[in-house]
PDB file of C-alpha atoms and ligand atoms in Angstrom:
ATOM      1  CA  UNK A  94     119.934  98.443  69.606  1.00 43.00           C
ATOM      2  CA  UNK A  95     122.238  99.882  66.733  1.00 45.00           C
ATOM      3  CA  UNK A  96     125.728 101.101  68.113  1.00 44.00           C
ATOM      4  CA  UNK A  97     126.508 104.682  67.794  1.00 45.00           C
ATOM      5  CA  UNK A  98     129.968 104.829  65.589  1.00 56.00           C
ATOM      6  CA  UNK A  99     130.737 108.253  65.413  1.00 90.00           C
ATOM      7  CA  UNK A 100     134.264 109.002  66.804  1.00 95.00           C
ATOM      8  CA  UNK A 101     133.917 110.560  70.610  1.00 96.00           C
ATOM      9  CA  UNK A 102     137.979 111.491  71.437  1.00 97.00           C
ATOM     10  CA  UNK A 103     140.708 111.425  68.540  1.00 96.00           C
ATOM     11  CA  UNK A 104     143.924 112.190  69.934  1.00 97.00           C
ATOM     12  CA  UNK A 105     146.164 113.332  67.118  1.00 97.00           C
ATOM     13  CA  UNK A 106     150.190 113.792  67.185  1.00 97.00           C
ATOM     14  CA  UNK A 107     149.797 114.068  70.824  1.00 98.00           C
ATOM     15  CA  UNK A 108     153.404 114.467  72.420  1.00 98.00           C
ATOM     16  CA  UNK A 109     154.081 115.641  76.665  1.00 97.00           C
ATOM     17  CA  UNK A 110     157.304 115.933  77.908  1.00 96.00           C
ATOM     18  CA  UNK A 111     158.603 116.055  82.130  1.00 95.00           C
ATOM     19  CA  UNK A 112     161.538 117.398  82.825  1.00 91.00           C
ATOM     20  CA  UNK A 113     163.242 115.991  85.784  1.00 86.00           C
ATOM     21  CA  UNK A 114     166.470 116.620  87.321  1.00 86.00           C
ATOM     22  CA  UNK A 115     167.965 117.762  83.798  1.00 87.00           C
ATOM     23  CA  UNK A 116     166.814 113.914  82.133  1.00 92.00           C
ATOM     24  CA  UNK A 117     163.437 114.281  79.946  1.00 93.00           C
ATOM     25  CA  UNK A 118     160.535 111.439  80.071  1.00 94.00           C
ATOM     26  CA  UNK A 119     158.632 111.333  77.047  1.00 95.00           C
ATOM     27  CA  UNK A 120     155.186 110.255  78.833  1.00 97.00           C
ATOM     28  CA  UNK A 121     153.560 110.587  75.221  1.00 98.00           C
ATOM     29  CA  UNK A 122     155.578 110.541  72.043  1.00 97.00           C
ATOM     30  CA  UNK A 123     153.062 111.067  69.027  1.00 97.00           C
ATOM     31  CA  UNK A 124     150.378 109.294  70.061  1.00 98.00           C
ATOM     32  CA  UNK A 125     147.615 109.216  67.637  1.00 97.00           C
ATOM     33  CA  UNK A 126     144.140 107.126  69.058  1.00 97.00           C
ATOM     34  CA  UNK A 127     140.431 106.990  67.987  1.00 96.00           C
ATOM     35  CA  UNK A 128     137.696 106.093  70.519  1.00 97.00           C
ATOM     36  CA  UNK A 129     134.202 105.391  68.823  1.00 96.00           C
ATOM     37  CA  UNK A 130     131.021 106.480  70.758  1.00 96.00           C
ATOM     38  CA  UNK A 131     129.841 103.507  72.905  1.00 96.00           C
ATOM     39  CA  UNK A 132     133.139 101.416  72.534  1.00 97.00           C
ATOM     40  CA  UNK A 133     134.840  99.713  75.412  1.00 97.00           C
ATOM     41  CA  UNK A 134     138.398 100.582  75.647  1.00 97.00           C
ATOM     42  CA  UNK A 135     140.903  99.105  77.484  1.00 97.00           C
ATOM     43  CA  UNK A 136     144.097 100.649  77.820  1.00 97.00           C
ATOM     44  CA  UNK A 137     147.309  98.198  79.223  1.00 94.00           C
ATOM     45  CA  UNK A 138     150.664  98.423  79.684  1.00 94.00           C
ATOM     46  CA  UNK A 139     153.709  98.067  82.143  1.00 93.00           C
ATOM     47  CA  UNK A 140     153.995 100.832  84.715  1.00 92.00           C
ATOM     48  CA  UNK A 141     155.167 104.152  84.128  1.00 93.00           C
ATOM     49  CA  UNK A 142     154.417 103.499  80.320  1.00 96.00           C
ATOM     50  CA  UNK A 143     152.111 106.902  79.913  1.00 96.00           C
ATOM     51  CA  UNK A 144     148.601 105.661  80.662  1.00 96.00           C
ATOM     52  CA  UNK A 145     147.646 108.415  83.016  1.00 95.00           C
ATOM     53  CA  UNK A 146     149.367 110.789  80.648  1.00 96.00           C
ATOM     54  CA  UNK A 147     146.895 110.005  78.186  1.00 96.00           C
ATOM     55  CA  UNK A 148     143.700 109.341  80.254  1.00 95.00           C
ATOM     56  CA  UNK A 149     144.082 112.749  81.751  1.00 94.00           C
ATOM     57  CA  UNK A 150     144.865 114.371  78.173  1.00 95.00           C
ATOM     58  CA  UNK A 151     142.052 112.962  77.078  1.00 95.00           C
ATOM     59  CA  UNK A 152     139.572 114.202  79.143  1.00 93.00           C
ATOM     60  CA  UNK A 153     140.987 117.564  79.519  1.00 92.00           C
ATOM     61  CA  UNK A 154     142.833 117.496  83.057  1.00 90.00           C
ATOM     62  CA  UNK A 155     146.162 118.217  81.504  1.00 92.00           C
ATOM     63  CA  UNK A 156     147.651 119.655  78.478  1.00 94.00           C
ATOM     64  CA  UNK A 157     150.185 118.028  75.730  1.00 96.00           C
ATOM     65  CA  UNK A 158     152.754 120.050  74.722  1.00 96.00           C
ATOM     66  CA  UNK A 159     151.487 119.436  70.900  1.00 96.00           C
ATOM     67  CA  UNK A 160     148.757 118.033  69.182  1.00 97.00           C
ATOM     68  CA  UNK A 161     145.254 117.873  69.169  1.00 96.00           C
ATOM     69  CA  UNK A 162     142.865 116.073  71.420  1.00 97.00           C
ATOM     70  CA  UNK A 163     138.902 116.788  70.172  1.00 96.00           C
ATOM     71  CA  UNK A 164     136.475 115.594  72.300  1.00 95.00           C
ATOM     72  CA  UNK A 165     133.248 115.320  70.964  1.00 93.00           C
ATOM     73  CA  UNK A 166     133.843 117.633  68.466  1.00 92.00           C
ATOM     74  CA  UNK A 167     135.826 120.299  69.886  1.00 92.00           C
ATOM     75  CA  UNK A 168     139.567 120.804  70.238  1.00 93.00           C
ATOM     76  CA  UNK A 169     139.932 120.392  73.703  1.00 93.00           C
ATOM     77  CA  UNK A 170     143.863 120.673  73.663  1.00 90.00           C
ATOM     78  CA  UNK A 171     143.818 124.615  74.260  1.00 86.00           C
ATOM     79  CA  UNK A 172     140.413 125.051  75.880  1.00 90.00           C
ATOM     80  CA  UNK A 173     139.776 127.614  78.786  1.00 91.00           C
ATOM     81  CA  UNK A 174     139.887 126.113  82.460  1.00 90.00           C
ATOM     82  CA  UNK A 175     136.206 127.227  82.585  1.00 92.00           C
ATOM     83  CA  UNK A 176     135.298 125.485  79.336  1.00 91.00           C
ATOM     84  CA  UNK A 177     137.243 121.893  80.592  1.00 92.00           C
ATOM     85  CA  UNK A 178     135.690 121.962  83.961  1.00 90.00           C
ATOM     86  CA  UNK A 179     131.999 122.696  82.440  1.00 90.00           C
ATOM     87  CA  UNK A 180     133.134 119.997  79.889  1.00 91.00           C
ATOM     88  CA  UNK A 181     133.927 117.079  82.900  1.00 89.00           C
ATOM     89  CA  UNK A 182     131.001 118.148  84.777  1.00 88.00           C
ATOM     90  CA  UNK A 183     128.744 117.255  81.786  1.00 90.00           C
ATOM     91  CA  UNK A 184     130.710 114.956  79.853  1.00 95.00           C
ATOM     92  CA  UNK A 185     132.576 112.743  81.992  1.00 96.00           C
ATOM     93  CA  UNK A 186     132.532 110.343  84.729  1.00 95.00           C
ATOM     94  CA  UNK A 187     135.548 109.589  86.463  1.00 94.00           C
ATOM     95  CA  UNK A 188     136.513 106.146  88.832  1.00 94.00           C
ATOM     96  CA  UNK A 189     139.518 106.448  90.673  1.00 93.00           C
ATOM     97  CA  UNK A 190     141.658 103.608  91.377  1.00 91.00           C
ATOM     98  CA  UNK A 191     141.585 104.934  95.475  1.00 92.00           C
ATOM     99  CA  UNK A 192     137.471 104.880  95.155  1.00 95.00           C
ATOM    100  CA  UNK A 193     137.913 108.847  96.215  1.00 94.00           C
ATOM    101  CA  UNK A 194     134.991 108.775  98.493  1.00 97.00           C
ATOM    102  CA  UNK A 195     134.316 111.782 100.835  1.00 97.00           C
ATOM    103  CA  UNK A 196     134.522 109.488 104.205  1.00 97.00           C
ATOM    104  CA  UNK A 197     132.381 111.929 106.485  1.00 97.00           C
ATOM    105  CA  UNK A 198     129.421 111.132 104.023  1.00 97.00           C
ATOM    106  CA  UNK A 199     127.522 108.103 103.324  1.00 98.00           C
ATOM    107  CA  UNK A 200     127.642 105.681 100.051  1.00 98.00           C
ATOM    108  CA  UNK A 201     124.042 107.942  99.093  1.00 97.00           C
ATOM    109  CA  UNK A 202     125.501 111.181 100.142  1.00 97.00           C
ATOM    110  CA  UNK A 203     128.982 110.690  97.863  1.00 97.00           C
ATOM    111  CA  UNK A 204     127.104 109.801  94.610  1.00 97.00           C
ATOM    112  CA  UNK A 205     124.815 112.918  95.587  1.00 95.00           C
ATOM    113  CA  UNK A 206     127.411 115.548  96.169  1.00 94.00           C
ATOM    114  CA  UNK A 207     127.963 115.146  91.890  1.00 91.00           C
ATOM    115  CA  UNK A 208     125.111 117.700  91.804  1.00 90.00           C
ATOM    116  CA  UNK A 209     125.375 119.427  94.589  1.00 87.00           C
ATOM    117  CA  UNK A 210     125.080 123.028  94.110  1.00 79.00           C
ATOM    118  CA  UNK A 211     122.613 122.866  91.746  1.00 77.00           C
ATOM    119  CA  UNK A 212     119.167 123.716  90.515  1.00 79.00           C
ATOM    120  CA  UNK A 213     117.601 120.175  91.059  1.00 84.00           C
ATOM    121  CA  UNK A 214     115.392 119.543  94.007  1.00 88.00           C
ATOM    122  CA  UNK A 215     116.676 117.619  97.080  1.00 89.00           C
ATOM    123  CA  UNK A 216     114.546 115.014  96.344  1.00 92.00           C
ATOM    124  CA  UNK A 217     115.338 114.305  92.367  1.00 92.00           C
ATOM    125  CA  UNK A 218     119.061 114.472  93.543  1.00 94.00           C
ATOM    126  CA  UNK A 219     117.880 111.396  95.903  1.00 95.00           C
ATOM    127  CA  UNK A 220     116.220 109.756  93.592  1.00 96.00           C
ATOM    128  CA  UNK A 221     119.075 109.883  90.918  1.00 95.00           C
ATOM    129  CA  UNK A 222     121.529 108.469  93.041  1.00 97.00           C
ATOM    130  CA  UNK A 223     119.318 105.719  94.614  1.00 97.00           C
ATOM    131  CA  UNK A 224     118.500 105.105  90.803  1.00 95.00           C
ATOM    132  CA  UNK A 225     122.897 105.021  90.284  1.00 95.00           C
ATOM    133  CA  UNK A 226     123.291 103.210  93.789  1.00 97.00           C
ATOM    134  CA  UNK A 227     120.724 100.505  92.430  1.00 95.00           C
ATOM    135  CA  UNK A 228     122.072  99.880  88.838  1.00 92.00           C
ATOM    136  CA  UNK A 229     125.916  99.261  90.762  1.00 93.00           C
ATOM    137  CA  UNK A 230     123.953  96.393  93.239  1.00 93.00           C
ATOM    138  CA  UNK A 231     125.263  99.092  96.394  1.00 96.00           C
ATOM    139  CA  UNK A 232     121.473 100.677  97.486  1.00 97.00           C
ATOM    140  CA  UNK A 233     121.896  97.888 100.427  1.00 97.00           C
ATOM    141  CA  UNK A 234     124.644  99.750 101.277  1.00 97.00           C
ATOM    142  CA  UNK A 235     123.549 103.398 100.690  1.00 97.00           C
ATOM    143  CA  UNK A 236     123.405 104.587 104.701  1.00 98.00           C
ATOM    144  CA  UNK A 237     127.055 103.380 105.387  1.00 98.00           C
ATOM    145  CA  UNK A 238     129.990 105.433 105.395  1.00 98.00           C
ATOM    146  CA  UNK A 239     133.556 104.500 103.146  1.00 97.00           C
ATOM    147  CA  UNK A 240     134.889 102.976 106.429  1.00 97.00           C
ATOM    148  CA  UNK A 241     132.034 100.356 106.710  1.00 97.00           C
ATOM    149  CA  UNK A 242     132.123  99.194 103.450  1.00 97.00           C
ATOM    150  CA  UNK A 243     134.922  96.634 101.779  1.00 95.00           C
ATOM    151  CA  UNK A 244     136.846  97.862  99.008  1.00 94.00           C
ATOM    152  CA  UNK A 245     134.453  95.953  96.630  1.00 94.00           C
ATOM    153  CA  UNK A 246     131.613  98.558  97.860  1.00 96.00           C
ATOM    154  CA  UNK A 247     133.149 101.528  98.230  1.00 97.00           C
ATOM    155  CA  UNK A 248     134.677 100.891  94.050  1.00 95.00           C
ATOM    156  CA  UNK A 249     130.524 100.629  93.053  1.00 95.00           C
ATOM    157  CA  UNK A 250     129.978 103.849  95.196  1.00 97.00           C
ATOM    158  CA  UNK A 251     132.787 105.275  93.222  1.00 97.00           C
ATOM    159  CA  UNK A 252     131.620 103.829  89.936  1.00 96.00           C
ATOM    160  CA  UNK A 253     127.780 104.998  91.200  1.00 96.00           C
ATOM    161  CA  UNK A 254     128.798 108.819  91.384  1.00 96.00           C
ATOM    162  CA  UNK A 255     130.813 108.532  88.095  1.00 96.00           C
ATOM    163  CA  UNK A 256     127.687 107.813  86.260  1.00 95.00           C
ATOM    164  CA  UNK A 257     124.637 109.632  88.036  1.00 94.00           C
ATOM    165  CA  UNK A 258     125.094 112.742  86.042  1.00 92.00           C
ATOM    166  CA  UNK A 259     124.624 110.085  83.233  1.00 92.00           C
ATOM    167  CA  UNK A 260     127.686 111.214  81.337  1.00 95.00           C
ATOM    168  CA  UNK A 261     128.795 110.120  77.939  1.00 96.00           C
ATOM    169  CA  UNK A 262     132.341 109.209  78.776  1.00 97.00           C
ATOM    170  CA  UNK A 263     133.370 107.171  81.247  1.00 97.00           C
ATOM    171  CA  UNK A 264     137.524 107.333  82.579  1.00 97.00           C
ATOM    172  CA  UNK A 265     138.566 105.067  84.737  1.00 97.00           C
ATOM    173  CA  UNK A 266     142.424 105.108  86.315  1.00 95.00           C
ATOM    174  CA  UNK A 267     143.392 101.591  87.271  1.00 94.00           C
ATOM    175  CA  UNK A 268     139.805 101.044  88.596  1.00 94.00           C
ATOM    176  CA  UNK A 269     140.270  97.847  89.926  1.00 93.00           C
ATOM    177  CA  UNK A 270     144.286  98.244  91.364  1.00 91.00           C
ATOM    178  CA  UNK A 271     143.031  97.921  95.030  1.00 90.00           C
ATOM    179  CA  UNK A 272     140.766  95.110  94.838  1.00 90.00           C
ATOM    180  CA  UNK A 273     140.691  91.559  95.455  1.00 91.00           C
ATOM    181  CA  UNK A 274     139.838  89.395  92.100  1.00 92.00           C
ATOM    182  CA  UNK A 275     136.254  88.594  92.834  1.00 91.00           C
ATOM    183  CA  UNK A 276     135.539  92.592  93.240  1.00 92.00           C
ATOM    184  CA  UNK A 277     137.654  93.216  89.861  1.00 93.00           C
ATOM    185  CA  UNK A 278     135.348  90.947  88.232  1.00 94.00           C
ATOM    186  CA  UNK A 279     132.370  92.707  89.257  1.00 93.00           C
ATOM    187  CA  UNK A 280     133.579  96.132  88.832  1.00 94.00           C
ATOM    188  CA  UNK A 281     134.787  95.226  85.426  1.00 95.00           C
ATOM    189  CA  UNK A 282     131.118  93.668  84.591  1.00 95.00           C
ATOM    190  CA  UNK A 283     129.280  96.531  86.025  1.00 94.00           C
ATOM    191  CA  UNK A 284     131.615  98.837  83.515  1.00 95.00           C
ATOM    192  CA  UNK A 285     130.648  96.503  80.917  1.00 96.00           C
ATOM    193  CA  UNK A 286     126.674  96.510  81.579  1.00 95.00           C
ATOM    194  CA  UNK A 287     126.926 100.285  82.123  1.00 95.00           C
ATOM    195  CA  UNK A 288     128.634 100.455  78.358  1.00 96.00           C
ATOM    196  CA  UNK A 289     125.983  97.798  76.983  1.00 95.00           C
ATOM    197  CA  UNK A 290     123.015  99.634  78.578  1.00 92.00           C
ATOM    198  CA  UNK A 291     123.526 103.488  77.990  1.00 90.00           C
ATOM    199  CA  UNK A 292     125.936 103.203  75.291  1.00 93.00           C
ATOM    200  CA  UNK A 293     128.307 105.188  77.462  1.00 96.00           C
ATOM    201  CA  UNK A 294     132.031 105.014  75.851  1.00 97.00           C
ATOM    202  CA  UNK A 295     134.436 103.488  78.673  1.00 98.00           C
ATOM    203  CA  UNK A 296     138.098 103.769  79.044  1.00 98.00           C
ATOM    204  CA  UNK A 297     140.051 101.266  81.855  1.00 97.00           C
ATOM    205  CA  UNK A 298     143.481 102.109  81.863  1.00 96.00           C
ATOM    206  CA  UNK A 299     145.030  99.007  83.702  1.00 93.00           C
ATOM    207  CA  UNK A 300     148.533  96.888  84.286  1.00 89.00           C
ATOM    208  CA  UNK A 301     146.900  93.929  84.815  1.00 89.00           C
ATOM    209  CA  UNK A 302     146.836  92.127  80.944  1.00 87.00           C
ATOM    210  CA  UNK A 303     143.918  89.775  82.414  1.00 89.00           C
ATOM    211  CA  UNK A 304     141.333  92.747  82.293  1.00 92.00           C
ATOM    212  CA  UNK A 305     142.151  93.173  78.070  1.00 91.00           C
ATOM    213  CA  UNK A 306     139.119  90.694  77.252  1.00 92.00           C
ATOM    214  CA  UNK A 307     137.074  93.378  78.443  1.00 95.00           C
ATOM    215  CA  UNK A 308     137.662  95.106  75.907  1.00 95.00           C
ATOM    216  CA  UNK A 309     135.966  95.629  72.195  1.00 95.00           C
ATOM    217  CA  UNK A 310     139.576  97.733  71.645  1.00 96.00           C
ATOM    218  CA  UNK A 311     142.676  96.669  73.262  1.00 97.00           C
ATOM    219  CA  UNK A 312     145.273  99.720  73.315  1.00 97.00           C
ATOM    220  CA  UNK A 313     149.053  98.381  74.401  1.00 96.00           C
ATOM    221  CA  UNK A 314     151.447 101.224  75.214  1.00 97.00           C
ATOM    222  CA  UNK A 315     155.476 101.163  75.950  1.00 96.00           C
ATOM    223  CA  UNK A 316     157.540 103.801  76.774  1.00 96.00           C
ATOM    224  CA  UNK A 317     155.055 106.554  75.600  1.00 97.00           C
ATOM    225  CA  UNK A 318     154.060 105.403  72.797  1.00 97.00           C
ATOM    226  CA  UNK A 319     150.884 103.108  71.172  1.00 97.00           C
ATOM    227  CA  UNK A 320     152.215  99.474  70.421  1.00 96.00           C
ATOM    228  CA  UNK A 321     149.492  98.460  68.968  1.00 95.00           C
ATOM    229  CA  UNK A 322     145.089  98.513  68.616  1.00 95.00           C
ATOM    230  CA  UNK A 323     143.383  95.031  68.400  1.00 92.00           C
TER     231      UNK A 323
HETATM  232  N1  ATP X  68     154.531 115.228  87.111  1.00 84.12           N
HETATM  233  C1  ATP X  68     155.521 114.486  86.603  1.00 84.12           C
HETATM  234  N2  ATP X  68     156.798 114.935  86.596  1.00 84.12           N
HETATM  235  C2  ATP X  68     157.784 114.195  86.069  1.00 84.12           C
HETATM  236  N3  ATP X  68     157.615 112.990  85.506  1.00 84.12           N
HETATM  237  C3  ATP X  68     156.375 112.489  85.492  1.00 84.12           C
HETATM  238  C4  ATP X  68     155.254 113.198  86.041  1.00 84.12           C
HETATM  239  N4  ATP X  68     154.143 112.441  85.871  1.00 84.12           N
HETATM  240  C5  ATP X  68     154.540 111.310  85.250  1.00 84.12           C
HETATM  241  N5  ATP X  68     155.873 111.325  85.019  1.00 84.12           N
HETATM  242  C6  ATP X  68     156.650 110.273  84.338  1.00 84.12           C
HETATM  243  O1  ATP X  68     156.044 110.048  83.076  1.00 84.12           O
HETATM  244  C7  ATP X  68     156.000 108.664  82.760  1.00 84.12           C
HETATM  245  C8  ATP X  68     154.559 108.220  82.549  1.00 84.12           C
HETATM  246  O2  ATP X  68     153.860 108.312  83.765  1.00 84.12           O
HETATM  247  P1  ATP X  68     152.375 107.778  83.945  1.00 84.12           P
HETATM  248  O3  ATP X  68     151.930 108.139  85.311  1.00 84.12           O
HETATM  249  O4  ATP X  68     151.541 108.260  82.814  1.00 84.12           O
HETATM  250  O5  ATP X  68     152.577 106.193  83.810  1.00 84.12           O
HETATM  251  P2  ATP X  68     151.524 105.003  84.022  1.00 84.12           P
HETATM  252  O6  ATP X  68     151.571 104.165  82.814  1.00 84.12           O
HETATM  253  O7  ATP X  68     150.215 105.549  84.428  1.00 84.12           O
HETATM  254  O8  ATP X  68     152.173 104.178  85.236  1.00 84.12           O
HETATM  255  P3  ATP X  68     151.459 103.333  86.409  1.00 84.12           P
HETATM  256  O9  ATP X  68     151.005 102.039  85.796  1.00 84.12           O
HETATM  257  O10 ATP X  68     152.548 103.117  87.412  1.00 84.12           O
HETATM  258  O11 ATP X  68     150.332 104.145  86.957  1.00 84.12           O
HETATM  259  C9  ATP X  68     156.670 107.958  83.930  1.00 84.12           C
HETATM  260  O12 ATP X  68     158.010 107.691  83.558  1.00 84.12           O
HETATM  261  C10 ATP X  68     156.631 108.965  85.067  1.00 84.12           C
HETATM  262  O13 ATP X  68     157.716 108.816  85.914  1.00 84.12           O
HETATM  263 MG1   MG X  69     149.083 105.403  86.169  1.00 84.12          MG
END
């Protein structure tokens, strides 16, 4: 199957500032970055370098105080609240590094409550998550709640819900920062198939310089800024 090449986020002169206590961090000083449609991404460096600056610049959860960010097309750098939420809902899959599960619902119940209110029927909801449940190897799990599954589980529930809406971006935050090695592996494949398969464009922002191979693009940062693109 022929890759899709067109660009799908170009950050361009992106700069954001905090102010703290009279001392200012620059969390992104002129970042410029291109992420093709249906490339694997992985974004590394040492903590506190910027990379959940950018990951949530990118995808529209916070502003930079200059330059552009266009997402699929469209400037999302000054977009309407209404406009970014409508554009994650559709667009964009999140996995958090702390799983995020709702813990008074099951494994099937968390990747359901994506598209819940909304004007599918109960029972194509069901289906779509057993459908998400079974491509993360988690629909033997799909009755148990977050506290009776190990971290390993509850990171494919996560990584189930980010991608049941079937979106064309998936963001994930240091996916794989509370999880023994075995789990990071599989995680990291099941990010990897999920790229292969639907051509969905992934983004791992991590510390850990082991999970780099991963990547078709390897994105270092320091101190705010891009260090290199390999
Ligand atoms: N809301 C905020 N107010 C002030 N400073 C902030 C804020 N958020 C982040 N920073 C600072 O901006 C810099 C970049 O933070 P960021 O969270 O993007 O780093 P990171 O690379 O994701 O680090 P980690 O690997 O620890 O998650 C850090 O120096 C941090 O202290
Ligand atoms: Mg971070």
């Amino acid at each position: 199957m022929p890759i899709d090449m067109d660009t799908m986020i170009e950050a361009i002169d992106v700069n954001k500032e905090y102010r703290r206590a009279g001392a200012i961090i620059r969390a992104l000083n002129d970042v410029n970055l291109t992420i093709k449609s249906g490339e694997f991404v992985v974004i590394h460096g040492p903590t506190g370098c910027g990379k959940s600056t950018l990951l949530n610049v990118l995808s529209g959860l916070d502003f930079p105080d200059s330059g552009k960010v266009i997402f699929d097309g469209e400037n999302i750098a000054r977009a309407t609240e209404d406009r970014l939420s409508r554009l994650r809902r559709m667009k964009i899959g999140f996995v958090f590094q702390d799983f995020n599960l709702i813990n008074t619902l099951t494994a099937l119940e968390n990747v359901e409550s994506v598209l819940w209110p909304t004007v599918l029927r109960s029972s194509e909801i069901e289906d779509r998550a057993i459908a998400a449940l079974r491509d993360v190897n988690l629909l033997n799990r799909k009755d148990h709640f977050p506290v009776q599954m190990s971290g390993g589980e509850k990171q494919k529930a996560g990584l189930a819900r980010a991608i049941i809406h079937r979106p064309r971006v998936i963001l994930a935050d240091e996916p794989t920062g509370n999880l023994d090695p075995d789990s990071e592996q599989e995680i990291m494949k099941l990010l990897k198939k999920i790229n292969k398969e639907n051509d969905t464009t992934v983004l791992v922002v991590t510390h850990r310089h082991q999970l780099s191979s991963f990547g078709d693009k390897i994105v270092k940062m320091e101190d705010g800024k891009i260090k290199s693109v390999e």
